[in-house]
Every structure is written in structure tokens, then in C-alpha cells.
mmCIF file of C-alpha atoms in Angstrom:
data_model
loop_
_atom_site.group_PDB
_atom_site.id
_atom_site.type_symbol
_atom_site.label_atom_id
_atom_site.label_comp_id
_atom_site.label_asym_id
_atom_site.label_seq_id
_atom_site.Cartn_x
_atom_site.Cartn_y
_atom_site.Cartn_z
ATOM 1 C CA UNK W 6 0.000 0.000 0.000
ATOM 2 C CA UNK W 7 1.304 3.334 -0.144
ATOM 3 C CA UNK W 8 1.699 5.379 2.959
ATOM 4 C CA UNK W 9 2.856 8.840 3.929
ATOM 5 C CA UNK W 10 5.959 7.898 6.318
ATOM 6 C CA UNK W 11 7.764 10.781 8.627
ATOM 7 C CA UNK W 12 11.344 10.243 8.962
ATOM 8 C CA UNK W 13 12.529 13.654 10.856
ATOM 9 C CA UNK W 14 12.060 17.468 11.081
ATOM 10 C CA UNK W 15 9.814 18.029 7.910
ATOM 11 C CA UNK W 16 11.044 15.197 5.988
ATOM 12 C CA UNK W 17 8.030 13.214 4.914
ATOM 13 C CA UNK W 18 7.815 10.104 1.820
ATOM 14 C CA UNK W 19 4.394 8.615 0.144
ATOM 15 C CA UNK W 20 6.353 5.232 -0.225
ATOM 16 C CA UNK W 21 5.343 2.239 -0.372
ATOM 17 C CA UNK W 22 4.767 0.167 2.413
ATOM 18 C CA UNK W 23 3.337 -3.163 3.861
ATOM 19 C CA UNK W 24 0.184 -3.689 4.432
ATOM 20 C CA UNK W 25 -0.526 -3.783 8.204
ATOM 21 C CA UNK W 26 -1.071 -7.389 9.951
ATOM 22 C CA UNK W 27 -3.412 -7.868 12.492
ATOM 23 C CA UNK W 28 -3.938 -9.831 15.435
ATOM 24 C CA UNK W 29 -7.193 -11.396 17.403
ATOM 25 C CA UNK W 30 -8.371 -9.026 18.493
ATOM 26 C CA UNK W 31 -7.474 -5.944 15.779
ATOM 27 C CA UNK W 32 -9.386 -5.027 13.312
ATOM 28 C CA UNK W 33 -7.634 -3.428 9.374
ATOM 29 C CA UNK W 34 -9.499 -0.205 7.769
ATOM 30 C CA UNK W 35 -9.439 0.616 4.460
ATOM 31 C CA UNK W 36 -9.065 4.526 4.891
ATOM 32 C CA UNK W 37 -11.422 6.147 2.747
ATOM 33 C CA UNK W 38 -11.007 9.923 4.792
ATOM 34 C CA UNK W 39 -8.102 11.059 6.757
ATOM 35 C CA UNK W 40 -8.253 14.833 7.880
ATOM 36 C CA UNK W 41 -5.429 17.295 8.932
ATOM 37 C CA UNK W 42 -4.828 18.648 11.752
ATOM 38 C CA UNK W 43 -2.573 21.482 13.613
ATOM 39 C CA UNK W 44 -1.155 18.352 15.675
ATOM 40 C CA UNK W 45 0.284 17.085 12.706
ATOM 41 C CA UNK W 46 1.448 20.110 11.060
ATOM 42 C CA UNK W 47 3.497 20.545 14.677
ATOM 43 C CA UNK W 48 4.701 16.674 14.300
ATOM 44 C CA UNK W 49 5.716 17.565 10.486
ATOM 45 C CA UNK W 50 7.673 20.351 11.472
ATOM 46 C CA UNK W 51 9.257 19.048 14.526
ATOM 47 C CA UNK W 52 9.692 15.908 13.293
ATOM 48 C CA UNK W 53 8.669 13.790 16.425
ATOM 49 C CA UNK W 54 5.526 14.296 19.011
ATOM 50 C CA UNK W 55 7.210 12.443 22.624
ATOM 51 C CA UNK W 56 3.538 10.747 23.465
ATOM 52 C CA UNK W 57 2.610 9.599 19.636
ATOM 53 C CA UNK W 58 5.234 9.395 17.011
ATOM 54 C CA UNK W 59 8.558 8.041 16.860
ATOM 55 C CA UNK W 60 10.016 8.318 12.769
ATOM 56 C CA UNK W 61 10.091 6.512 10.971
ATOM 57 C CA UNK W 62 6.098 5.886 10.989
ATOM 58 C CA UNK W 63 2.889 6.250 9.276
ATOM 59 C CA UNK W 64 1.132 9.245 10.645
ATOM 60 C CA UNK W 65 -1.871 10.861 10.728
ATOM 61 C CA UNK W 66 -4.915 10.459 13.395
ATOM 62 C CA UNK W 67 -8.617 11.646 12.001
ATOM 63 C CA UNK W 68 -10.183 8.943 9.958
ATOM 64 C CA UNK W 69 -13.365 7.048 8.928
ATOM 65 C CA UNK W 70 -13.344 4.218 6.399
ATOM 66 C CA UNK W 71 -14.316 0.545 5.833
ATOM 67 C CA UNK W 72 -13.459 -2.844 7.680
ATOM 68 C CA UNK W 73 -11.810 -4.647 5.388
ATOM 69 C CA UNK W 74 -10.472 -7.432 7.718
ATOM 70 C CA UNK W 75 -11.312 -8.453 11.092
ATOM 71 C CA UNK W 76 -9.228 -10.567 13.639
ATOM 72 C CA UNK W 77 -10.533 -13.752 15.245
ATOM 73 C CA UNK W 78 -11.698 -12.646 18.628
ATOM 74 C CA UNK W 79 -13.576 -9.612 17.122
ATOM 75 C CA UNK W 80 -17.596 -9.790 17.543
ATOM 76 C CA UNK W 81 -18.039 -5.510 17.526
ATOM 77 C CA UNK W 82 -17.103 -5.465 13.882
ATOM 78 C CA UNK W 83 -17.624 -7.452 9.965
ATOM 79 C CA UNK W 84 -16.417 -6.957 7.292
ATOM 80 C CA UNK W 85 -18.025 -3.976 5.296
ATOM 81 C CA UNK W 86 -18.822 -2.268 8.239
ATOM 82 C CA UNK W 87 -18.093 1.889 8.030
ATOM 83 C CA UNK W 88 -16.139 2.995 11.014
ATOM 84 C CA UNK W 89 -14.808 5.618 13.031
ATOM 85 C CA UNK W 90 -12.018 5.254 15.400
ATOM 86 C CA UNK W 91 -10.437 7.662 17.892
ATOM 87 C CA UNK W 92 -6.469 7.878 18.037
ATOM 88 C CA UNK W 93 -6.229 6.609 21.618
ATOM 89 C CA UNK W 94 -7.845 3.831 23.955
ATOM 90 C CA UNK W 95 -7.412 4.262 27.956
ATOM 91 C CA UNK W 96 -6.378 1.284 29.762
ATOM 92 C CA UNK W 97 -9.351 1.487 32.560
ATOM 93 C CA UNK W 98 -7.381 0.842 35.417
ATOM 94 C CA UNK W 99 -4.809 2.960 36.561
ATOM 95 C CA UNK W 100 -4.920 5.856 39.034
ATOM 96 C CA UNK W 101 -6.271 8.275 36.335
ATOM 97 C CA UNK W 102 -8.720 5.608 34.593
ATOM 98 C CA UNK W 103 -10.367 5.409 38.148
ATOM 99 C CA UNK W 104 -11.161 8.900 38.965
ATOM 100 C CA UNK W 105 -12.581 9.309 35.062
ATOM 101 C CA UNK W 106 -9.438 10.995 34.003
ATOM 102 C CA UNK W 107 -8.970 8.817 31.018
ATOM 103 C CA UNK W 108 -7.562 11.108 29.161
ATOM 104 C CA UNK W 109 -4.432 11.558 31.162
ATOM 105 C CA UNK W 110 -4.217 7.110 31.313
ATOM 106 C CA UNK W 111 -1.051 6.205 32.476
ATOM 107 C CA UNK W 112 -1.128 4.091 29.804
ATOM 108 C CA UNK W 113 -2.760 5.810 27.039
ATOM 109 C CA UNK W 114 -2.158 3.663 24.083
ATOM 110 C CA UNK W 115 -2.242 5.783 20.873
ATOM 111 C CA UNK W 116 -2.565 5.245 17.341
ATOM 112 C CA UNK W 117 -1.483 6.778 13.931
ATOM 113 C CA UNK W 118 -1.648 5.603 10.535
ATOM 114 C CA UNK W 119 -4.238 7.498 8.849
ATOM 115 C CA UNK W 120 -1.961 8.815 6.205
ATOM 116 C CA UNK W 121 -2.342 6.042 4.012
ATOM 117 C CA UNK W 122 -4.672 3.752 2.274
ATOM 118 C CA UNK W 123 -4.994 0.534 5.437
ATOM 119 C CA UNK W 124 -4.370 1.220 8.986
ATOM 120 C CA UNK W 125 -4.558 -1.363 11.602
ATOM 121 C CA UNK W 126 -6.674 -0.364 14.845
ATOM 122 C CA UNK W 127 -6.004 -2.250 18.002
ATOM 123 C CA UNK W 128 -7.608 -4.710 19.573
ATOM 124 C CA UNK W 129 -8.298 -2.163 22.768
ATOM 125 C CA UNK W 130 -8.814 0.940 20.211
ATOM 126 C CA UNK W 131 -11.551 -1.863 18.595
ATOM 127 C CA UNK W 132 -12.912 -2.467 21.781
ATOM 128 C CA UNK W 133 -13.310 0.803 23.641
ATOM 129 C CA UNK W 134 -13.264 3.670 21.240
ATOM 130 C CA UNK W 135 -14.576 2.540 17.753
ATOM 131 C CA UNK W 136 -17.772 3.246 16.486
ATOM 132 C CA UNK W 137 -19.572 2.448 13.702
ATOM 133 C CA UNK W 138 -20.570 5.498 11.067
ATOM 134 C CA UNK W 139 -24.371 6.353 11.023
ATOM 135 C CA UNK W 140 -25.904 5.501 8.096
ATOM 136 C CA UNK W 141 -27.018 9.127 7.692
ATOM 137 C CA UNK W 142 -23.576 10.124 8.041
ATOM 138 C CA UNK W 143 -20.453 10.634 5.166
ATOM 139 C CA UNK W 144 -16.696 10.038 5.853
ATOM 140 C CA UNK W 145 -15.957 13.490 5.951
ATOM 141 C CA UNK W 146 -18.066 14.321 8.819
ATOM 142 C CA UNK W 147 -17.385 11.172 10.573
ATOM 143 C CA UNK W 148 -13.649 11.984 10.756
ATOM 144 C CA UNK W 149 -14.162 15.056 12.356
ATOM 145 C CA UNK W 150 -15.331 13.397 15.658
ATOM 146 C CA UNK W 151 -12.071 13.046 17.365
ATOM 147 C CA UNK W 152 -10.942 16.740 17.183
ATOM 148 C CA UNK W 153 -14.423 17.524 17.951
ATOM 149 C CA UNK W 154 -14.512 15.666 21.163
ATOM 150 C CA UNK W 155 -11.318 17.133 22.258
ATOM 151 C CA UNK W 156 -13.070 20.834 22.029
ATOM 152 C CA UNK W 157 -16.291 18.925 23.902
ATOM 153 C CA UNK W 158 -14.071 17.749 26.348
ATOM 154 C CA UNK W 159 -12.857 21.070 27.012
ATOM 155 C CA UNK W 160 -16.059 23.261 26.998
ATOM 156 C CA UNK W 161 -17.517 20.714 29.252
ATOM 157 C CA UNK W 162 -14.711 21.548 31.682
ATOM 158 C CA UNK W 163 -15.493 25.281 31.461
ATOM 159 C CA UNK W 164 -18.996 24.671 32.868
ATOM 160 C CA UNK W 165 -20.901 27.211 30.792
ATOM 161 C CA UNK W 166 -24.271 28.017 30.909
ATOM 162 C CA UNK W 167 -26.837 29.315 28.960
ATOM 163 C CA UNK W 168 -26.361 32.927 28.356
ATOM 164 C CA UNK W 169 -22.747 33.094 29.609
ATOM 165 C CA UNK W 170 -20.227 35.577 27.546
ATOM 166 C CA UNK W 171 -17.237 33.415 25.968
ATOM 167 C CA UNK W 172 -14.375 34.691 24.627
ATOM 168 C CA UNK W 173 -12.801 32.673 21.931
ATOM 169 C CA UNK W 174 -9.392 33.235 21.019
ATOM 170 C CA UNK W 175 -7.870 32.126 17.941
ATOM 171 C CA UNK W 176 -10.350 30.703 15.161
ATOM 172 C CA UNK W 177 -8.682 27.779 13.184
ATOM 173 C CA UNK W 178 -10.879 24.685 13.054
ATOM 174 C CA UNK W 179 -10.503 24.568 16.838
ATOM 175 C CA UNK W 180 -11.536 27.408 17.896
ATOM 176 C CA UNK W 181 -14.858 27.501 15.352
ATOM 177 C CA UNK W 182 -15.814 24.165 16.507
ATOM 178 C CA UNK W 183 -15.551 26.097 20.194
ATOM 179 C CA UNK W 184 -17.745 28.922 18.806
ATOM 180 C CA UNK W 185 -20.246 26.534 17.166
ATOM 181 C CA UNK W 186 -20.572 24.435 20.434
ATOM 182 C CA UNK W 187 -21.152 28.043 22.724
ATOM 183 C CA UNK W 188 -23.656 28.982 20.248
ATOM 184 C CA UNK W 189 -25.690 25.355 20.330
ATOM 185 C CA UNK W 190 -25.467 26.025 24.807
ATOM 186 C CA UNK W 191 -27.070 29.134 24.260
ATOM 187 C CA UNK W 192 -24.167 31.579 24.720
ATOM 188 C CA UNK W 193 -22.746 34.825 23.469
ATOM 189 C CA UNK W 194 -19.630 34.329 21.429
ATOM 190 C CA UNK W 195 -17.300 36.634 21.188
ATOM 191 C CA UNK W 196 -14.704 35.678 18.929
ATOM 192 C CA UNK W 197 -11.261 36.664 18.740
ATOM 193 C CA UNK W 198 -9.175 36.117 15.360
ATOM 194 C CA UNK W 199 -6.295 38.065 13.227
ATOM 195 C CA UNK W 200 -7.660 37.561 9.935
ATOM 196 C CA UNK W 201 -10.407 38.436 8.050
ATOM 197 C CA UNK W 202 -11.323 35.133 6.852
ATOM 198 C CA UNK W 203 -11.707 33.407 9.935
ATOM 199 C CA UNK W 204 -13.550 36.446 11.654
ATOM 200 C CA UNK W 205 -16.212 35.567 8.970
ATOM 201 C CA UNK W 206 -16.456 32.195 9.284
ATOM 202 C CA UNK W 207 -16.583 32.868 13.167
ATOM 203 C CA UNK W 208 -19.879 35.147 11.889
ATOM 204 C CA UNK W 209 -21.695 31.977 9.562
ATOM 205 C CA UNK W 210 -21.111 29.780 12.649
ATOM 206 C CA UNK W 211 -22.617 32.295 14.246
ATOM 207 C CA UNK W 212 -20.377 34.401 16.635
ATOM 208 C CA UNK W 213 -21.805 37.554 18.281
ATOM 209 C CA UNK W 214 -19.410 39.744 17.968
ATOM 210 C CA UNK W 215 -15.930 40.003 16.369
ATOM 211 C CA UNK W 216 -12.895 41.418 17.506
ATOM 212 C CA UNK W 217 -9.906 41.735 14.893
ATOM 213 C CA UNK W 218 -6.570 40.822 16.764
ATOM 214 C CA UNK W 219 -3.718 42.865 14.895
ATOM 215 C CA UNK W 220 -0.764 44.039 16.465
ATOM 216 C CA UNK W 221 -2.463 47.557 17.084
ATOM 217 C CA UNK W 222 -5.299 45.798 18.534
ATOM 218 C CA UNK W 223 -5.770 45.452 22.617
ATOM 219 C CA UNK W 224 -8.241 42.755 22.445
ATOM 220 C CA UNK W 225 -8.713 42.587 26.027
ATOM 221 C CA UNK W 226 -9.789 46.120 26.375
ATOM 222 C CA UNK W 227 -12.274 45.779 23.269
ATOM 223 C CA UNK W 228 -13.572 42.372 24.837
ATOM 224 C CA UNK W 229 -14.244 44.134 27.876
ATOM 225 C CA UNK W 230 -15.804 47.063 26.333
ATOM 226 C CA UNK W 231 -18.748 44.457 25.083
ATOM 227 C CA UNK W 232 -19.257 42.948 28.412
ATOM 228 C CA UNK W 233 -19.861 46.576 30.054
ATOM 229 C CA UNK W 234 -15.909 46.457 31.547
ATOM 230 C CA UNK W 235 -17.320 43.056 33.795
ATOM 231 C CA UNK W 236 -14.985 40.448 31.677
ATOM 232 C CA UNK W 237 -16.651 37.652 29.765
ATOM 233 C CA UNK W 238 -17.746 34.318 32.044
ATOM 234 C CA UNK W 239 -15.460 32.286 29.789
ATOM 235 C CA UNK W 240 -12.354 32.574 27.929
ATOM 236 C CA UNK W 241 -10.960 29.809 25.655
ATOM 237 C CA UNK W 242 -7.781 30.089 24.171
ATOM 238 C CA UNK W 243 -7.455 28.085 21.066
ATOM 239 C CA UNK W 244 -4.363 29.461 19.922
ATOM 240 C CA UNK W 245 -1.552 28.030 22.210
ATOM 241 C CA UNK W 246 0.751 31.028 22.810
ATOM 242 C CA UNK W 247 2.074 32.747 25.854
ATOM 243 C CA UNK W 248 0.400 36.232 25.146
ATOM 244 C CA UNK W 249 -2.816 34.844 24.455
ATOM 245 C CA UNK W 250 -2.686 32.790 27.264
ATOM 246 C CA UNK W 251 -2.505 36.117 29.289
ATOM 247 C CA UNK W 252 -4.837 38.105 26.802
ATOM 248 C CA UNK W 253 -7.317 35.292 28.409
ATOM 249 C CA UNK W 254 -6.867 35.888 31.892
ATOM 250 C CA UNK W 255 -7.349 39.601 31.324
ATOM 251 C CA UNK W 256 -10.299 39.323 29.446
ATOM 252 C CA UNK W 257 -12.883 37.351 32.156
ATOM 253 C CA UNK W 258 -14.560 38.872 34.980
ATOM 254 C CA UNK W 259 -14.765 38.287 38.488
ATOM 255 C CA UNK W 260 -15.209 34.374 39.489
ATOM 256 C CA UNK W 261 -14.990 33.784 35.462
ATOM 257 C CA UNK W 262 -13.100 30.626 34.186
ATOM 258 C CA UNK W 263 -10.045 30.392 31.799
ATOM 259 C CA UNK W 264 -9.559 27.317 29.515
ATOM 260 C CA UNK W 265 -5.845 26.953 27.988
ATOM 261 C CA UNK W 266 -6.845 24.865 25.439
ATOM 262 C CA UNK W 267 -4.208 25.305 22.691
ATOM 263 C CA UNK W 268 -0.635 23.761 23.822
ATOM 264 C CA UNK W 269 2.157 26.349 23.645
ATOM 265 C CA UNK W 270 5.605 25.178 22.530
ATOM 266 C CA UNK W 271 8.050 23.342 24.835
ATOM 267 C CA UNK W 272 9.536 25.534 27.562
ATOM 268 C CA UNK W 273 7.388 28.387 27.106
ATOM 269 C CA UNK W 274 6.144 30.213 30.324
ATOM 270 C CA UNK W 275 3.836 32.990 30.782
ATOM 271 C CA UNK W 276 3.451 35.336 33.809
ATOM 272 C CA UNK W 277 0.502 36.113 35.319
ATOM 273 C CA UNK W 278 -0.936 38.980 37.894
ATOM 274 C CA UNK W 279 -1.584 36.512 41.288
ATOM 275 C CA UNK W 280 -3.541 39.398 42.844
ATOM 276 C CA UNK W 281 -6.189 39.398 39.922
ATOM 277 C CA UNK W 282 -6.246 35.134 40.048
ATOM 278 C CA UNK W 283 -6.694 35.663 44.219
ATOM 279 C CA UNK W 284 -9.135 38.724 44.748
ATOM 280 C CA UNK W 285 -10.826 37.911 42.044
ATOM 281 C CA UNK W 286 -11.143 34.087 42.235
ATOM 282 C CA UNK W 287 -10.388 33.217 38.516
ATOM 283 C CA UNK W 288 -10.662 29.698 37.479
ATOM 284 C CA UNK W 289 -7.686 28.473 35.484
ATOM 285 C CA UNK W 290 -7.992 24.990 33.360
ATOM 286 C CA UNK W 291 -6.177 23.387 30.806
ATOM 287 C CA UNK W 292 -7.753 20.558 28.576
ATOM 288 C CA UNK W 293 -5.755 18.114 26.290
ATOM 289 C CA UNK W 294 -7.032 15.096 24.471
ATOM 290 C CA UNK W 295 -10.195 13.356 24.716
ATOM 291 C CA UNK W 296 -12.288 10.091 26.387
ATOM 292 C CA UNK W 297 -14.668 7.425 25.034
ATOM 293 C CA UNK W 298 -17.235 9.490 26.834
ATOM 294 C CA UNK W 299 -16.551 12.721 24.540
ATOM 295 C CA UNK W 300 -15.871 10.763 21.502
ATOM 296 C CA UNK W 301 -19.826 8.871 21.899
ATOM 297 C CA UNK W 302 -20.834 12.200 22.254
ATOM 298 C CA UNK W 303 -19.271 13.912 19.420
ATOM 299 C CA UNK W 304 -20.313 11.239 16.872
ATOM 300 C CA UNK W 305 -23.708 12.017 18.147
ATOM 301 C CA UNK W 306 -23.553 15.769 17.586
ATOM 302 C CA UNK W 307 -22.308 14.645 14.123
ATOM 303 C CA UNK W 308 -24.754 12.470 13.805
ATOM 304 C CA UNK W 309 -27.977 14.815 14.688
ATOM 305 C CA UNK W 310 -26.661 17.302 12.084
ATOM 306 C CA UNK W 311 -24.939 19.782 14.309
ATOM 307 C CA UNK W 312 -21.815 19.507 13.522
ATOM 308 C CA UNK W 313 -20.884 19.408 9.309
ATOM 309 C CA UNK W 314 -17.439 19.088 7.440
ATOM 310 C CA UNK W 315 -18.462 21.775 5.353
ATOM 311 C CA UNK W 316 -17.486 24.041 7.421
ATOM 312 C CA UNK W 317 -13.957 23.519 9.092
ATOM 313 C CA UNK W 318 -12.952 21.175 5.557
ATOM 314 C CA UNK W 319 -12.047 23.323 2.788
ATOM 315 C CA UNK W 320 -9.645 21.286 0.525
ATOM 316 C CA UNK W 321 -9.416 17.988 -0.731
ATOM 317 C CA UNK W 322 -5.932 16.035 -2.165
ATOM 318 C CA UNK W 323 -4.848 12.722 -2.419
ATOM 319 C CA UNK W 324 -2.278 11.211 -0.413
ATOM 320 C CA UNK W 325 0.286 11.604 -3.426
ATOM 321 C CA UNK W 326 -0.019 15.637 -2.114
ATOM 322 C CA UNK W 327 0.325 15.291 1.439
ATOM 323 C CA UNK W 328 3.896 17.025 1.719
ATOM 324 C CA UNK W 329 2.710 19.984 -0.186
ATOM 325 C CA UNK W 330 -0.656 20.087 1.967
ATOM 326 C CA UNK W 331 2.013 20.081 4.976
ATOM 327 C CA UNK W 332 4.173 22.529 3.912
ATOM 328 C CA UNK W 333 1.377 24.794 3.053
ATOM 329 C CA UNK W 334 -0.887 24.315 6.421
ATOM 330 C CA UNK W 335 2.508 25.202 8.143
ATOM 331 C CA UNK W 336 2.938 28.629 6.044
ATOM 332 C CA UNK W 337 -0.518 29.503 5.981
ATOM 333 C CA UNK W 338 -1.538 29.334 10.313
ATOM 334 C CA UNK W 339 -5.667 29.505 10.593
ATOM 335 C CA UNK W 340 -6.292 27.681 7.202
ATOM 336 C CA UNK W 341 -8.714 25.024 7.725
ATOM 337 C CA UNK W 342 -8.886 21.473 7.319
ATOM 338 C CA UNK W 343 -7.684 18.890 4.023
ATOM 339 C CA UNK W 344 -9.288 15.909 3.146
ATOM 340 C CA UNK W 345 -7.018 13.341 2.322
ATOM 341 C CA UNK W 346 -7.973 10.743 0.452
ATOM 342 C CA UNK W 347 -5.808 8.127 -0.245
#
């Protein structure tokens, strides 16, 4: 088969490969969808992720597509079947598993592959986090569940309610799926974004207000100026770095909550004001990854027609592109998804 393989820092080969093997209890997919994402675009230029990828391998994490082969000790699955798996599978019982922290398993097995045209899931990927593809439902949307139940994950852990003022900083895929979700709970979106393009998609999604981030910009001020100088309930940054990490802190009011959602680079710090976290009793979380629990529920926001490709996938290319879909993704920051379709 052929297979887009990483060997180092933005050094990437469709070769081909071997088909996959599988065991008992695994389960081989023909991939029929595999999606981008700004994980990968960080892999591809880093060459590596610590928790996922070690080169040379087969990357790539969003995908639906068709059992083509089944091992022995599989009863979930036939052949034929249309599927969706997550990249990762919890292990149930460790520390973490037990409190419902699955997403931080101490033994987190992941998965990537979905850069090519088979990819082996599992046996414990087949078991706890793969789901079969409503019949109501196309690939495209399908594959969009994992890096939509990452962003559920992490609006859940904001605790928003109905009404609440959210800030949403940065407005790549991420953070529209964040302004998409705030606007299905009922909220006020405010959404924070440096270009044009992605202010108006914030605005079809349908984001209250918009609030253009250039250098001359003070965001914070101009979010507080909507929220009569109170601070928004919510801030999500979707961006991962340091100043918008602060920008978010700045911008919610009194008892308000702060999600870090986007990862900042290795080593980075940021300083913030411990008077205005103390007197003012801010909530700070950060969210990263996902459960079986958010996954069910984001194929089931896909499924009831809330959630659509058609708006966070703008491209498609076939796998025989992939290293010019990288190197663009990583020169153009914001653009939205590819469909790759090997």
C-alpha cells in the first residue's frame, strides 16, 4: 500500500509500504477519509511528538473508512462495516482511569496511521473507542469526531451556561468548533481572530461579535468594552501562545473561568498577575485530548446534524499531495482542514 511515512524534522515520503497485519483481536481499515490537523502540522515540522510518534512511521490520526479485515476474537465489527475510530484507547485501570481521568491514562495507548490507504486499529482501540458510522452520516463528517470531542471535552470543563459571555481566542478549526458548540449552549460568542477570513467564518457559525486581533489591537480592552468592563464568564484560548494565554486571563470577569486549550511550545512560560487570580477568584484549566465518553458524544452531535465538514474542511488532495498540503498548512496558520484521500 502506499503510505505517507515521517522520517525527521519536515522530511516526509508517500512510499510504499506493507500492508498492516493484524492480530485477534485488531481489526484493518481501508481509509477512505483522513483529515489534517494542527497536531500534525506541529509533528511535520518538529519531526517527532514524545507521546505519539517516533520516525520513521505512518502518521496521521482523524479517519473514517471501511473494515476490510477483522481478527478472530472480534464480535463488535464485519467486514463492510463503516467505522470511526479515535487515536487513543485508555487502559481502565490505573490511578487516572479510576477517577474518570482517562484522558491523562497512564497508559494511554495511541494510534497513527491514517496517512495512508490501510491502517490497523487495536484490539483495545476496537474495543473501547470505535464506532460504527451512522448511516445518515459521510466520511468526511465522521472523521471530524475526534478533534471535535477534544473541544467537547474542554467546553464541558469550562462549565458554561446558557447565556454566559465566551471569549474565543484564535479561530482555526478549533476554535470555530468552540464557537459553534457556545452557540448550540445558548451563549454569546465573542470571537477573537487576526484575519479576516476566519472572523467571517466565526460570523456563519454564528459568533456575536468580532474582535480583529492585529498588532495595534488590545483585544482585552475591546472584549471588555462588550461585556460593560465586567470580563466575559469564559475565555478559551485556542491558539496556544504565551500572550494569548494572558490576553485570556485579562479578558474574564470576576469568578470567570479560563480554559488553555491550545498547547504552547516546549519551555514556554507565561506570567501572570496573582492578585487578579486571588481577589478575584479566577478559574484556570487546561484541557488536552479526549475520552470514550466525549468521543460517543461527538459522533452524536455529528450524527444529529450539528456539527458538518463543510465548514472547518475546505480542501481535498490525495495522499500523493500530502507534503505539499504540509508545507502549506505550516505557512498559511488559521487555514482550515484537508481531506485526504488516499
Amino acid at each position: 500500500m502506499m503510505a505517507a511515512v515521517l522520517y525527521g524534522k519536515e522530511h516526509l515520503q508517500v512510499e510504499p509500504v506493507a500492508v498492516p497485519t493484524i492480530d485477534h483481536g485488531d481489526i484493518l481499515v481501508r481509509v477512505k477519509v483522513a483529515l489534517t490537523c494542527g497536531t500534525d502540522v506541529k509533528v511535520f515540522r518538529r519531526g517527532y511528538h514524545a507521546r505519539m510518534i517516533v520516525p520513521p512511521a505512518v502518521f496521521g490520526h482523524e479517519l473514517a473508512g471501511d473494515v476490510v479485515a477483522v481478527g478472530e476474537d472480534v464480535t463488535k465489527f464485519s467486514i463492510g462495516d463503516r467505522v470511526v475510530a479515535a487515536n487513543s484507547a485508555p487502559c481502565n485501570e490505573c490511578f487516572f482511569c479510576r477517577r474518570g481521568l482517562q484522558n491523562v491514562c497512564e497508559d494511554l495507548l495511541f494510534n497513527n496511521g491514517a496517512y495512508a490507504e490501510y491502517i490497523r486499529i487495536p484490539a483495545r482501540i476496537v474495543e473501547r473507542n470505535t464506532y460504527l458510522i451512522p448511516k445518515s452520516v459521510g466520511y468526511h463528517d465522521a472523521a471530524l469526531i475526534e478533534p471535535l470531542a477534544c473541544v467537547l471535552r474542554g467546553f464541558e470543563e469550562s462549565a458554561p451556561r446558557e447565556g454566559d459571555n465566551i471569549a474565543i481566542i484564535g479561530l482555526g478549526p478549533i476554535g470555530l468548533m468552540f464557537v459553534k458548540l457556545a452557540k448550540l449552549y445558548g451563549c454569546r460568542v465573542i470571537a477573537v481572530g487576526r484575519r479576516e477570513t476566519q472572523l467571517d467564518r466565526a460570523a456563519a457559525l454564528g459568533a456575536d461579535e468580532l474582535i480583529v486581533a492585529k498588532d495595534d489591537a488590545n483585544p482585552v480592552k475591546a472584549t471588555r468594552d462588550l461585556t460593560h468592563g465586567r470580563g466575559v464568564d469564559v475565555a478559551i484560548e485556542a491558539v496556544g501562545k504565551p500572550e494569548t494565554w494572558e490576553w485570556a486571563v485579562n479578558m474574564v470577569r470576576r469568578g470567570g473561568t479560563v480554559n488553555f486549550f491550545g498547547g504552547c511550545p516546549n519551555e514556554s512560560r507565561v506570567s501572570l498577575d496573582t492578585a487578579l487570580l486571588h481577589y478575584s477568584e479566577i478559574t484556570c484549566k487546561a484541557s488536552f485530548h479526549h475520552t470514550p465518553e466525549h468521543i460517543r458524544k461527538a459522533l452524536d452531535l455529528v450524527a444529529a446534524g450539528h456539527i458538518t465538514s463543510s465548514f472547518f474542511v475546505n480542501r481535498e488532495e490525495p495522499l500523493a499531495n500530502l507534503l505539499e498540503v504540509m508545507r502549506h498548512l505550516m505557512s498559511h496558520n488559521g487555514h482550515l482542514k484537508t481531506a485526504i484521500l488516499p
